[in-house]
Amino acid sequence: MEPRRTATDRQTAEVWNVIADQRCAAESGRTQENRNPGNLADLVSRSPDSSAADAQAAVGAAQRALPAWRALGPIRRGAIVMKAARLIDGRREEFAEAITREQGKLLREALGEVDRTVALLEYTAGEGRRLGGATLPADDPRTLALTRREPIGVVGLVTPWNFPLAIPAWKVAPALLAGCTAVLKPSPLTPLTAALLVDCFLEAGAEGGVLNLLHGGQEVGEALVKDPAVAGISFTGSVEVGRAIHTAGAPRFLRTQLEMGGKNAALVLADADLNAAADAIVIGAFGQAGQRCSATSRVVVDRAVHDALVEKLAARAALLRVGSGLDPDSQLGPVVSADRLRACLDGTRHALAEGAVAVTGGDRLEEGVPDGYFMAPTVLVGVRADSYIAQEEIFGPVLSVLACDGFEDGLRIVNSVRYGMAAAVFTADTSLALEALERVDAGMLHINRPGVGAYPHMPHIGAKESQYGPAECSPQVWDFYTEWRTACIAY
């Protein structure tokens, strides 16, 4: 085994696949390099570019480990998850720096992600003492009727780059606690953080093929979906890829849990506290450079306060200091890759061509920042509700402002997209806030606060094309990783 390198070494890490506890290269010998998006001179890692053969080996290891892991029981499995939480917490700074170097987010945002991950694991570990069924009345005398949960088997966990620690952790932890064994396929853009996570779980006791790690791209993901030994795929990413996974697995009834895109809105009514709304919207739109499934990418605002709100948003966005995530003075980091920067630029240019106006930003930043993928924080006005920028996910620091005529018109615009991940409503009218609770088509709603963030014990869930299958981060997650059994016992 290679000696462990810490992220604080600022060296290039050699990252490996992990199959049945063994660190190994891709069978093909192919590798890929990953650079810091906030400083392209920083070569963060080299990792395997795996193939279907590697996926088959990892699934085989998970299959062999399944009987013993299942027999261990949820309380002892929960203790292992809790130990992993303690190990991650003990390496907090190392994880945070790896996240920032790989993904680009501000170091303080990365530290927040580590803390959230620890909280998620602590919550999940506690569920080991609650993962049961129920006793029920029986129709017949001297009969005990009960229900219980059983793990579904081997699962594939396909995770994105925007939360390279938290999202893999909130899939790995419930999968393992439920008694499943797993193959984790992280984004090719963030292999180091995933490798550090798996190290902690192996050290905690998830050994012998219980948790396997495969680096690579589409070929690995497709192989996991096709493998008949894989009982379920939990995926976070785009609608298009989520649909492809579900469609490919449907003929064999593959269980899927799909958290997909968002085009999230903040509805600002005429009676709202505009300063508080502007502060919250800037957090929702430009935190993590807008690269969150729940990021606020649309503001739907009553015409009566439109100009006043735009002035406040533009002033706040223009003052954001853009720079490397490792720079403590930075307030907005880079986007993760050249492709993501291109998508932000293309989406903005398309909006301008359709008649929108950039009141701040609108282009790439190259002066005063390191060599990296920096997009100026952008606020667009004059955006039509049916335009591309208002309908499709840009996933970057680009905020569109749309005018509405009161609550009903605003609600119509908020709900006019195919997505339904998150939303926020700003109003002093409690009755309208409660009505929004019933009528906004979003899995997660926030009132008078930023439209991002979730608690470990609450469902992380979207509506419409943002979600398919059970929620994550909540008791509802067991409906994905387990299946029900019933028993009637005469005595």
XYZ file of C-alpha atoms in Angstrom:
491
model
C 0.000 0.000 0.000
C 1.247 3.494 -0.808
C 1.968 5.680 2.235
C -0.928 8.004 2.824
C -0.451 11.466 1.379
C -2.249 14.326 3.022
C -3.879 17.055 1.001
C -1.895 19.658 2.931
C 1.302 18.361 1.337
C 0.172 20.177 -1.823
C 1.648 17.281 -3.771
C 0.157 15.296 -6.587
C -1.694 12.354 -5.036
C -1.593 8.943 -6.674
C -5.143 7.711 -6.279
C -6.154 4.072 -6.769
C -9.204 1.921 -7.183
C -10.032 -0.120 -4.088
C -11.389 -3.623 -4.698
C -11.709 -5.993 -1.732
C -9.408 -3.688 0.284
C -6.679 -3.847 -2.364
C -5.508 -0.631 -3.988
C -5.079 -1.224 -7.686
C -4.746 0.489 -11.035
C -7.262 0.148 -13.848
C -6.889 -3.141 -15.694
C -6.184 -1.207 -18.894
C -3.487 0.881 -17.252
C -5.280 4.064 -18.312
C -5.048 7.074 -16.004
C -6.350 10.616 -15.886
C -5.095 13.831 -14.314
C -7.088 16.299 -12.253
C -6.071 19.933 -11.775
C -7.204 22.576 -9.325
C -9.831 24.688 -11.162
C -8.701 27.717 -9.166
C -5.053 27.246 -10.090
C -4.396 25.089 -13.143
C -0.698 24.815 -12.290
C -1.692 22.660 -9.304
C -1.871 19.019 -10.404
C -4.004 17.547 -7.625
C -4.117 13.856 -8.517
C -3.676 11.052 -10.973
C -6.340 8.378 -10.861
C -7.369 5.258 -12.794
C -9.612 5.507 -15.821
C -11.395 2.223 -15.210
C -13.302 -0.075 -17.534
C -16.173 -2.535 -17.448
C -13.717 -5.259 -16.395
C -12.785 -3.272 -13.295
C -16.471 -2.792 -12.520
C -17.084 -6.512 -12.786
C -14.246 -7.201 -10.340
C -15.579 -4.641 -7.853
C -19.121 -6.011 -8.023
C -17.768 -9.521 -7.503
C -15.944 -8.384 -4.376
C -19.114 -6.765 -3.056
C -21.090 -9.946 -3.744
C -18.632 -12.081 -1.797
C -18.695 -9.678 1.149
C -22.493 -9.451 1.321
C -23.445 -12.483 3.483
C -21.066 -11.698 6.358
C -21.834 -7.967 6.281
C -25.561 -8.620 6.289
C -25.185 -10.990 9.245
C -23.305 -8.372 11.271
C -26.545 -6.586 12.161
C -27.467 -2.892 12.031
C -26.218 -1.986 15.522
C -22.662 -3.165 14.846
C -22.775 -1.696 11.361
C -23.901 1.586 12.914
C -20.864 1.544 15.196
C -18.641 1.304 12.108
C -20.410 4.264 10.499
C -19.927 6.267 13.715
C -16.233 5.382 13.799
C -15.915 6.591 10.186
C -17.520 9.880 11.266
C -14.949 10.297 14.027
C -12.085 9.535 11.619
C -13.342 12.098 9.097
C -13.733 14.686 11.842
C -10.156 14.018 12.939
C -8.926 14.736 9.407
C -11.167 17.774 8.920
C -8.552 20.138 7.483
C -7.116 17.463 5.203
C -10.527 16.709 3.728
C -11.380 20.385 3.328
C -8.190 21.194 1.462
C -8.643 18.185 -0.833
C -12.198 19.337 -1.610
C -11.055 22.877 -2.390
C -8.125 21.796 -4.560
C -10.250 19.350 -6.543
C -13.591 21.138 -6.785
C -12.610 24.778 -6.310
C -15.073 25.823 -3.598
C -13.939 28.203 -0.860
C -12.037 26.541 1.950
C -14.652 27.690 4.481
C -17.347 26.110 2.295
C -15.299 22.908 2.185
C -14.954 22.928 5.969
C -18.734 23.321 6.168
C -19.124 20.310 3.894
C -16.907 18.227 6.165
C -18.919 19.255 9.215
C -22.172 18.444 7.446
C -20.790 15.049 6.447
C -19.912 14.231 10.046
C -23.435 15.209 11.118
C -24.939 13.037 8.376
C -22.900 10.026 9.475
C -23.748 10.578 13.141
C -27.450 10.655 12.286
C -27.195 7.560 10.090
C -25.219 5.618 12.696
C -27.981 6.235 15.237
C -30.522 4.720 12.868
C -28.860 1.343 13.477
C -30.959 1.049 16.643
C -34.161 2.019 14.855
C -33.908 0.055 11.613
C -36.767 -2.318 12.254
C -40.347 -3.111 11.379
C -43.551 -3.375 13.378
C -45.674 -5.914 15.194
C -49.252 -5.945 13.956
C -52.560 -7.473 15.031
C -53.190 -10.920 13.591
C -56.551 -12.186 12.323
C -55.929 -15.608 13.881
C -55.534 -16.453 17.583
C -52.080 -17.283 19.012
C -50.342 -15.734 15.983
C -47.623 -13.111 15.915
C -47.656 -10.853 12.823
C -44.655 -8.671 12.092
C -42.736 -6.803 9.419
C -38.988 -6.379 9.014
C -36.492 -4.850 6.606
C -33.833 -6.690 4.621
C -30.996 -5.155 2.540
C -31.521 -5.252 -1.212
C -27.955 -6.490 -1.888
C -25.092 -4.955 -3.854
C -25.594 -1.295 -4.770
C -23.809 1.061 -7.145
C -23.344 4.619 -5.870
C -22.693 7.161 -8.635
C -21.852 10.596 -7.265
C -21.158 14.106 -8.612
C -18.342 16.594 -8.127
C -20.158 19.497 -6.467
C -20.277 17.890 -3.000
C -17.415 15.406 -3.375
C -17.527 14.320 0.281
C -21.082 14.875 1.520
C -22.969 13.176 -1.322
C -20.798 10.033 -1.438
C -21.037 9.868 2.360
C -24.813 10.233 2.431
C -25.043 7.309 0.024
C -22.308 5.088 1.490
C -23.452 5.393 5.108
C -27.103 4.307 4.696
C -26.153 1.656 2.148
C -23.727 0.027 4.559
C -25.897 0.472 7.645
C -28.815 -1.186 5.827
C -26.620 -4.248 5.218
C -25.893 -3.643 1.543
C -22.392 -3.799 0.122
C -21.363 -1.109 -2.325
C -19.321 0.050 -5.273
C -18.723 3.798 -5.164
C -18.062 5.543 -8.493
C -17.276 9.203 -7.795
C -17.002 11.925 -10.402
C -13.774 11.782 -12.422
C -13.251 15.406 -11.356
C -13.014 14.631 -7.626
C -11.246 11.284 -7.111
C -9.021 12.287 -4.175
C -11.828 13.247 -1.796
C -13.621 9.970 -2.503
C -10.396 8.037 -1.869
C -9.958 9.742 1.508
C -13.580 8.900 2.401
C -13.125 5.234 1.533
C -9.891 5.156 3.551
C -11.862 6.234 6.619
C -14.568 3.622 6.114
C -11.992 0.861 5.614
C -10.158 1.917 8.761
C -13.488 1.951 10.606
C -14.148 -1.682 9.665
C -16.013 -1.743 6.330
C -13.477 -4.205 4.970
C -13.237 -7.268 2.772
C -15.132 -5.914 -0.216
C -17.933 -4.254 1.774
C -17.032 -0.902 0.188
C -15.231 -0.737 -3.147
C -14.033 2.330 -5.035
C -13.883 2.677 -8.820
C -12.598 5.757 -10.615
C -13.583 6.413 -14.203
C -16.254 7.716 -16.475
C -19.274 6.583 -18.430
C -18.010 3.062 -19.137
C -17.861 2.235 -15.426
C -21.301 3.671 -14.747
C -22.866 1.752 -17.621
C -21.233 -1.481 -16.457
C -22.685 -1.084 -12.972
C -26.155 -0.490 -14.398
C -25.937 -3.585 -16.620
C -24.472 -5.979 -14.048
C -27.238 -8.387 -12.918
C -25.608 -8.648 -9.485
C -26.247 -4.962 -8.798
C -29.641 -4.612 -7.122
C -29.829 -0.817 -7.064
C -28.200 2.355 -8.349
C -28.242 5.586 -6.341
C -27.308 8.451 -8.642
C -26.934 12.211 -8.306
C -26.455 14.227 -11.488
C -28.259 15.405 -14.577
C -31.760 14.494 -15.696
C -30.425 13.083 -18.946
C -28.030 10.654 -17.249
C -30.594 9.758 -14.585
C -33.137 8.920 -17.253
C -30.568 6.803 -19.108
C -29.780 4.837 -15.945
C -33.436 4.208 -15.193
C -34.244 3.241 -18.787
C -31.276 0.877 -19.087
C -32.116 -0.843 -15.811
C -35.868 -1.091 -16.330
C -35.890 -4.422 -18.233
C -34.387 -6.171 -15.202
C -36.334 -4.081 -12.632
C -33.215 -2.341 -11.333
C -34.069 -0.242 -8.298
C -33.065 3.399 -8.814
C -32.753 6.449 -6.589
C -32.184 9.498 -8.792
C -31.533 13.014 -7.581
C -31.242 15.220 -10.648
C -31.263 18.833 -11.766
C -32.860 21.993 -10.511
C -33.907 25.399 -11.822
C -34.699 26.889 -8.477
C -36.546 30.146 -7.904
C -36.809 32.736 -5.172
C -40.223 34.434 -5.217
C -40.004 37.937 -3.750
C -43.366 39.566 -3.015
C -43.988 43.288 -2.687
C -44.145 43.194 1.120
C -40.817 41.401 1.567
C -37.845 42.785 3.485
C -35.713 43.519 0.418
C -32.390 43.750 2.220
C -32.919 40.408 3.918
C -34.159 38.894 0.632
C -31.134 40.214 -1.299
C -28.710 38.846 1.297
C -30.374 35.412 1.206
C -30.558 35.309 -2.592
C -26.858 36.135 -2.960
C -26.042 33.236 -0.638
C -28.322 30.911 -2.609
C -27.129 32.052 -6.031
C -23.387 32.556 -5.573
C -22.437 30.230 -2.730
C -20.258 27.430 -4.122
C -20.210 29.473 -7.347
C -23.836 28.475 -7.954
C -22.879 24.809 -8.351
C -25.568 23.227 -6.196
C -28.667 21.326 -7.267
C -30.594 23.639 -4.936
C -28.847 26.877 -5.996
C -31.079 29.888 -6.630
C -30.805 30.573 -10.353
C -34.062 32.543 -10.831
C -35.532 35.450 -8.914
C -39.226 36.062 -9.575
C -40.030 39.482 -8.137
C -43.134 41.665 -7.991
C -42.852 44.574 -10.426
C -43.563 47.017 -7.600
C -40.182 46.248 -6.011
C -38.321 44.879 -9.062
C -35.947 47.786 -9.618
C -35.158 48.215 -5.940
C -34.324 44.509 -5.539
C -32.223 44.420 -8.719
C -30.184 47.358 -7.470
C -29.469 45.542 -4.200
C -28.632 42.239 -5.916
C -26.326 43.860 -8.456
C -24.494 45.847 -5.780
C -23.927 42.777 -3.621
C -22.836 40.579 -6.539
C -20.420 43.198 -7.893
C -18.670 43.403 -4.522
C -17.947 39.661 -4.325
C -14.202 39.064 -4.399
C -13.461 36.312 -6.905
C -10.383 34.143 -6.435
C -8.892 30.798 -5.506
C -10.783 28.807 -2.936
C -7.572 28.551 -0.910
C -7.333 32.347 -0.638
C -9.029 33.332 2.654
C -10.073 36.666 1.139
C -12.032 35.050 -1.722
C -15.813 35.217 -1.610
C -16.498 33.379 -4.873
C -14.387 30.551 -6.239
C -14.061 29.101 -9.737
C -16.405 26.771 -11.530
C -15.141 23.216 -11.637
C -14.002 22.772 -15.247
C -13.592 24.258 -18.693
C -16.849 22.583 -19.746
C -18.727 24.164 -16.850
C -17.290 27.595 -17.619
C -18.289 27.187 -21.255
C -21.849 26.257 -20.223
C -22.098 29.398 -18.073
C -20.759 31.607 -20.853
C -22.948 30.006 -23.522
C -26.070 30.293 -21.354
C -25.355 33.952 -20.609
C -24.668 34.826 -24.250
C -27.835 33.044 -25.309
C -29.800 35.096 -22.773
C -28.249 38.358 -23.987
C -29.104 37.428 -27.560
C -32.722 36.904 -26.460
C -32.887 40.417 -25.017
C -31.722 40.042 -21.420
C -29.307 42.596 -19.948
C -26.389 41.868 -17.626
C -26.480 44.480 -14.860
C -23.260 43.004 -13.501
C -20.858 40.316 -14.730
C -21.662 38.345 -17.851
C -18.219 37.110 -18.832
C -15.130 35.173 -17.803
C -12.726 36.759 -15.322
C -9.051 36.549 -16.265
C -7.479 39.632 -14.702
C -6.689 39.715 -11.012
C -7.277 35.978 -10.556
C -5.052 32.900 -10.938
C -5.091 30.824 -14.106
C -8.384 28.999 -13.620
C -12.053 28.745 -14.526
C -13.473 31.969 -13.104
C -16.887 33.329 -14.077
C -17.835 36.827 -12.989
C -20.876 36.831 -10.687
C -23.670 37.639 -13.114
C -27.124 39.160 -12.657
C -29.406 39.218 -15.706
C -32.593 41.272 -15.980
C -35.294 41.379 -18.649
C -35.364 37.584 -18.726
C -38.455 35.962 -20.269
C -40.042 33.085 -18.392
C -39.964 30.865 -21.500
C -36.330 31.626 -22.430
C -33.529 29.071 -22.279
C -31.790 30.761 -19.342
C -35.042 30.701 -17.345
C -35.848 27.086 -18.150
C -32.578 25.154 -18.145
C -29.969 24.543 -15.471
C -26.771 26.590 -15.943
C -25.048 25.412 -12.746
C -22.853 28.422 -12.177
C -22.842 31.949 -10.707
C -25.514 33.268 -13.071
C -28.747 34.694 -11.642
C -31.782 35.565 -13.793
C -34.376 38.106 -12.614
C -37.952 37.847 -13.894
C -40.737 40.316 -13.138
C -44.209 39.180 -12.068
C -47.577 40.764 -11.289
C -48.311 39.622 -7.764
C -48.491 36.263 -6.015
C -50.537 34.264 -8.543
C -48.432 35.332 -11.524
C -45.245 34.757 -9.546
C -46.368 31.277 -8.561
C -47.117 30.471 -12.197
C -43.600 31.491 -13.243
C -41.945 29.642 -10.360
C -43.741 26.417 -11.368
C -43.222 26.831 -15.128
C -40.065 24.677 -15.352
C -39.643 20.911 -15.597
C -37.568 20.834 -12.420
C -38.701 21.007 -8.805
C -35.719 20.724 -6.498
C -35.926 23.757 -4.185
C -37.544 27.175 -3.877
C -37.651 30.157 -1.555
C -40.437 32.653 -0.854
C -39.943 36.081 0.718
C -43.012 37.708 2.210
C -44.295 39.231 5.457
C -47.748 37.685 4.854
C -48.019 34.437 6.806
C -51.106 33.323 4.889
C -49.292 33.651 1.542
C -46.286 31.795 2.951
C -48.527 28.923 3.998
C -50.301 28.950 0.648
C -46.915 28.770 -1.079
C -46.134 25.737 1.060
C -49.039 23.948 -0.612
C -48.654 25.277 -4.154
C -44.955 25.585 -4.976
C -43.824 22.530 -6.965
C -40.548 21.933 -5.130
C -39.296 19.168 -2.919
C -37.637 21.607 -0.499
C -39.179 24.989 0.305
C -37.636 27.829 2.314
C -39.520 30.853 3.647
C -37.605 34.098 4.281
C -34.222 32.333 4.212
C -31.709 31.169 1.576
C -33.132 28.493 -0.697
C -30.248 26.095 -0.055
C -29.271 23.733 2.713
C -30.920 20.757 4.395
C -30.778 18.976 7.724
C -29.409 15.401 8.013
C -32.662 14.035 9.425
C -34.929 15.683 6.806
C -35.562 14.330 3.308
C -33.292 15.709 0.598
C -35.790 15.411 -2.219
C -36.974 17.093 -5.372
C -40.239 17.122 -7.296
C -41.046 16.642 -10.996
C -37.913 15.812 -13.037
C -35.604 16.646 -10.156
C -36.234 13.357 -8.351
C -37.162 9.753 -8.905
C -37.289 7.243 -6.081
C -37.005 7.613 -2.300
C -35.447 10.651 -0.624
C -31.952 10.781 0.815
C -30.750 11.979 4.243
C -33.804 10.935 6.243
C -35.735 7.878 7.483
C -37.189 7.664 3.961
C -33.793 6.566 2.633
C -34.367 3.046 3.974
C -37.080 2.588 1.375
C -34.314 2.483 -1.222
C -31.662 0.349 0.497
C -34.056 -2.162 2.069
C -37.172 -4.092 1.147
C -39.980 -5.230 3.371
C -40.622 -8.758 4.601
C -43.612 -10.005 6.590
C -43.952 -12.994 8.879
C -46.900 -14.686 10.651
C -45.844 -17.048 13.431
C -48.222 -19.427 15.162
C -47.488 -20.311 18.798
